[in-house]
Short mmCIF file of C-alpha atoms and ligand atoms in Angstrom, two decimals:
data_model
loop_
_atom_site.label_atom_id
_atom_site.label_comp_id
_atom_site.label_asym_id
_atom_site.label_seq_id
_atom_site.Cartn_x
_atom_site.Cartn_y
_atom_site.Cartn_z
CA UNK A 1 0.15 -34.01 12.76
CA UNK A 2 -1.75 -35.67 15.65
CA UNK A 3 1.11 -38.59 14.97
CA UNK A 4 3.50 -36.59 16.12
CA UNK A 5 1.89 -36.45 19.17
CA UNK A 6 3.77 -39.20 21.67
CA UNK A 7 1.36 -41.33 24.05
CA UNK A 8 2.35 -40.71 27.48
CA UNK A 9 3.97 -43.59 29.20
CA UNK A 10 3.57 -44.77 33.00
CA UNK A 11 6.44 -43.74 35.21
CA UNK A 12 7.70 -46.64 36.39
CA UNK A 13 9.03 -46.26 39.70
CA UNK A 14 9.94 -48.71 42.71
CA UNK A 15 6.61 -50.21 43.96
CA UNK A 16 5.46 -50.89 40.45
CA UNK A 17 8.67 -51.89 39.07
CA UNK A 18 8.26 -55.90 38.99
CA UNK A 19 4.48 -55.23 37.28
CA UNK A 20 6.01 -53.20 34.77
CA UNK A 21 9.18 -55.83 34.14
CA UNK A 22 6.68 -58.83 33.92
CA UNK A 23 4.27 -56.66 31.11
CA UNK A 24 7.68 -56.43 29.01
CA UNK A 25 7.80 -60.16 28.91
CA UNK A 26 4.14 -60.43 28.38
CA UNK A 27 3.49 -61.73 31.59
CA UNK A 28 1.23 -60.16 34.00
CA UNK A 29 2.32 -60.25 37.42
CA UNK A 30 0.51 -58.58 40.26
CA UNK A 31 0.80 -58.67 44.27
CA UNK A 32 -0.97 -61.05 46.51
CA UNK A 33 -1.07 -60.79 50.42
CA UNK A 34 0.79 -63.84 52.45
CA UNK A 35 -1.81 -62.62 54.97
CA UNK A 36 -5.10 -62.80 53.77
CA UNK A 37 -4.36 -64.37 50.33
CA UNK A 38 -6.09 -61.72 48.73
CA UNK A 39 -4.70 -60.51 45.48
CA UNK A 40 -3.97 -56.77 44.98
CA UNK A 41 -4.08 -54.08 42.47
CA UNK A 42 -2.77 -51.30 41.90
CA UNK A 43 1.09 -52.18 43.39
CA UNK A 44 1.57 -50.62 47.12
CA UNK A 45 3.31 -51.35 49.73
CA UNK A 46 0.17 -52.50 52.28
CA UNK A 47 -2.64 -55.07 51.68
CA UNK A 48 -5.49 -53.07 51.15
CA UNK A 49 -7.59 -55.73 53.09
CA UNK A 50 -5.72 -56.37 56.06
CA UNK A 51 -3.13 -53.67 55.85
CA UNK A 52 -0.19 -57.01 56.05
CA UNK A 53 3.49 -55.60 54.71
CA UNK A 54 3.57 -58.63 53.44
CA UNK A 55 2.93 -58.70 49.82
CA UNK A 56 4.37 -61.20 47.41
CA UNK A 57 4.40 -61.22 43.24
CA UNK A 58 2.77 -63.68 41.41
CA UNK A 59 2.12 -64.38 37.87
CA UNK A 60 -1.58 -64.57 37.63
CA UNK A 61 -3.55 -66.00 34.34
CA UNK A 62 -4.51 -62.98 32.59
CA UNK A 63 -8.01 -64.40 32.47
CA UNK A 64 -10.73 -61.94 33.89
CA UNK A 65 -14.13 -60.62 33.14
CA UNK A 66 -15.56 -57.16 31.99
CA UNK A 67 -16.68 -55.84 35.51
CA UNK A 68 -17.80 -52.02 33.77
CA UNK A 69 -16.64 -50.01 31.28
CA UNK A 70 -17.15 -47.33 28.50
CA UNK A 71 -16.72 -46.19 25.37
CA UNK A 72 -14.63 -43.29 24.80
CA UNK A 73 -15.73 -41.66 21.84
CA UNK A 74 -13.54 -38.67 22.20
CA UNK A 75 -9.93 -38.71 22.59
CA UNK A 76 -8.48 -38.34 26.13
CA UNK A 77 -5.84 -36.18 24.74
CA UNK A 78 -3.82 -35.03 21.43
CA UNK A 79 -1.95 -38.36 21.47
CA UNK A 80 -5.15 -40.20 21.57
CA UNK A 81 -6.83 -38.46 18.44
CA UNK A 82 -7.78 -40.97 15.74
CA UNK A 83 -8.13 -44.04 18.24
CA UNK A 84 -11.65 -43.05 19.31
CA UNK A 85 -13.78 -44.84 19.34
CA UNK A 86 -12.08 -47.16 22.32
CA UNK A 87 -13.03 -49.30 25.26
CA UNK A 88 -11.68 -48.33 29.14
CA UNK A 89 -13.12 -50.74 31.16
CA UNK A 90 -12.39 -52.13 34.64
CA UNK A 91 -11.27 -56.09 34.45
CA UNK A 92 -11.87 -58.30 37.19
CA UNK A 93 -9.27 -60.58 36.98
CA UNK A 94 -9.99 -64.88 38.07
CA UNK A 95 -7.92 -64.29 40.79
CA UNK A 96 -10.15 -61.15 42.27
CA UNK A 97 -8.56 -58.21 41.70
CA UNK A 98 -9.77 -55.19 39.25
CA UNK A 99 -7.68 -53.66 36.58
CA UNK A 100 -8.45 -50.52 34.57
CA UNK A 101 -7.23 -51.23 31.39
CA UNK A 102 -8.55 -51.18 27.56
CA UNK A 103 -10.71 -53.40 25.81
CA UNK A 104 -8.88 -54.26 22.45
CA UNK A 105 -11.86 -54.46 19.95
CA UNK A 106 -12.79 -53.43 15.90
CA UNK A 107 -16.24 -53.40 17.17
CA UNK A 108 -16.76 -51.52 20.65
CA UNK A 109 -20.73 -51.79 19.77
CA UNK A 110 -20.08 -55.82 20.73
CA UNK A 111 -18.81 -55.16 24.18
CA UNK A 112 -20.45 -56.46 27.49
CA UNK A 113 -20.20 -56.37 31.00
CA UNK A 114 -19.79 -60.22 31.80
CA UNK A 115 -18.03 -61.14 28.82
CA UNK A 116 -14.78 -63.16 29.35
CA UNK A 117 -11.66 -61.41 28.64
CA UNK A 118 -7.80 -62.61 28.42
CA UNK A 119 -4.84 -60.71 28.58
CA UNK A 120 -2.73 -59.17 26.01
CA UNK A 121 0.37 -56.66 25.48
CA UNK A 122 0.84 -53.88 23.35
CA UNK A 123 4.19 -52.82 23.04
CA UNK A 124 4.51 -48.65 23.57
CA UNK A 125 8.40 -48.47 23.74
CA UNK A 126 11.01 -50.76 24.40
CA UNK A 127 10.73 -50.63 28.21
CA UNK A 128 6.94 -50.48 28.32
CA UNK A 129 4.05 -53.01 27.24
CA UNK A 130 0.90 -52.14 28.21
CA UNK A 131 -1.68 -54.89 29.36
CA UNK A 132 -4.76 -54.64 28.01
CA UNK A 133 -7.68 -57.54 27.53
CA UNK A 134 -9.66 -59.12 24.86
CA UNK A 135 -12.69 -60.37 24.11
CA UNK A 136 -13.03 -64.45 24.57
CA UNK A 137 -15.22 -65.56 21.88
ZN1 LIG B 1 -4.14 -59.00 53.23
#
């Protein structure tokens, strides 16, 4: 029933393009400013500090900290149903920048803000792997 309901998938379109290709090879890749040095997130085309063009790609560790989140304990939608309870939480990643993402977790009673968090990929179709994070123990 709810099964048949598909998860909705991001649209992948030119600015995000080279996050999306590096989360299919389980690497996560995000922008950083040649200006400032400032890493960025979401994908745009202007440094949100400095408002520099000129934004680069790098592969950054995946390593990051719980900066907030919650527990959702009711599904966002029909092709959520039966995942609740789950974790969206806002990553801060080593290198600066925030990510919302999920907190992968049998226990969402454990979760902290603070808590270290790395990286991981769950595959939702053959073009798209989602990045989401965690817990370090
Ligand atoms: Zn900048």
């Amino acid at each position: 029933m709810s099964e048949s309901v598909p998860r909705p998938l991001p649209i992948v379109d030119g600015d995000s393009r080279p996050f999306w290709e590096a989360a299919k090879a389980h690497r996560l890749s995000i922008q950083r400013c040649r200006t400032c040095r400032k890493y960025v997130f979401y994908p745009r085309i202007h440094c949100p500090h400095c408002h520099s063009a000129k934004l680069e790609w790098r592969q950054v560790s995946g390593e990051g900290t719980i900066f907030t989140f919650t527990v959702a304990r009711r599904p966002a939608g029909p092709a959520f149903q039966g995942k609740e309870p789950y974790i969206v939480a806002l990553v801060e990643l080593k290198e600066g920048a925030r990510l919302m993402t999920n907190i992968v977790t049998d226990d969402v009673e454990s979760v902290r803000i603070g808590q270290k968090v790395r990286v991981t990929f769950e595959d939702l179709s053959p073009e798209i792997s989602l990045p989401v994070f965690k817990v370090v123990r």
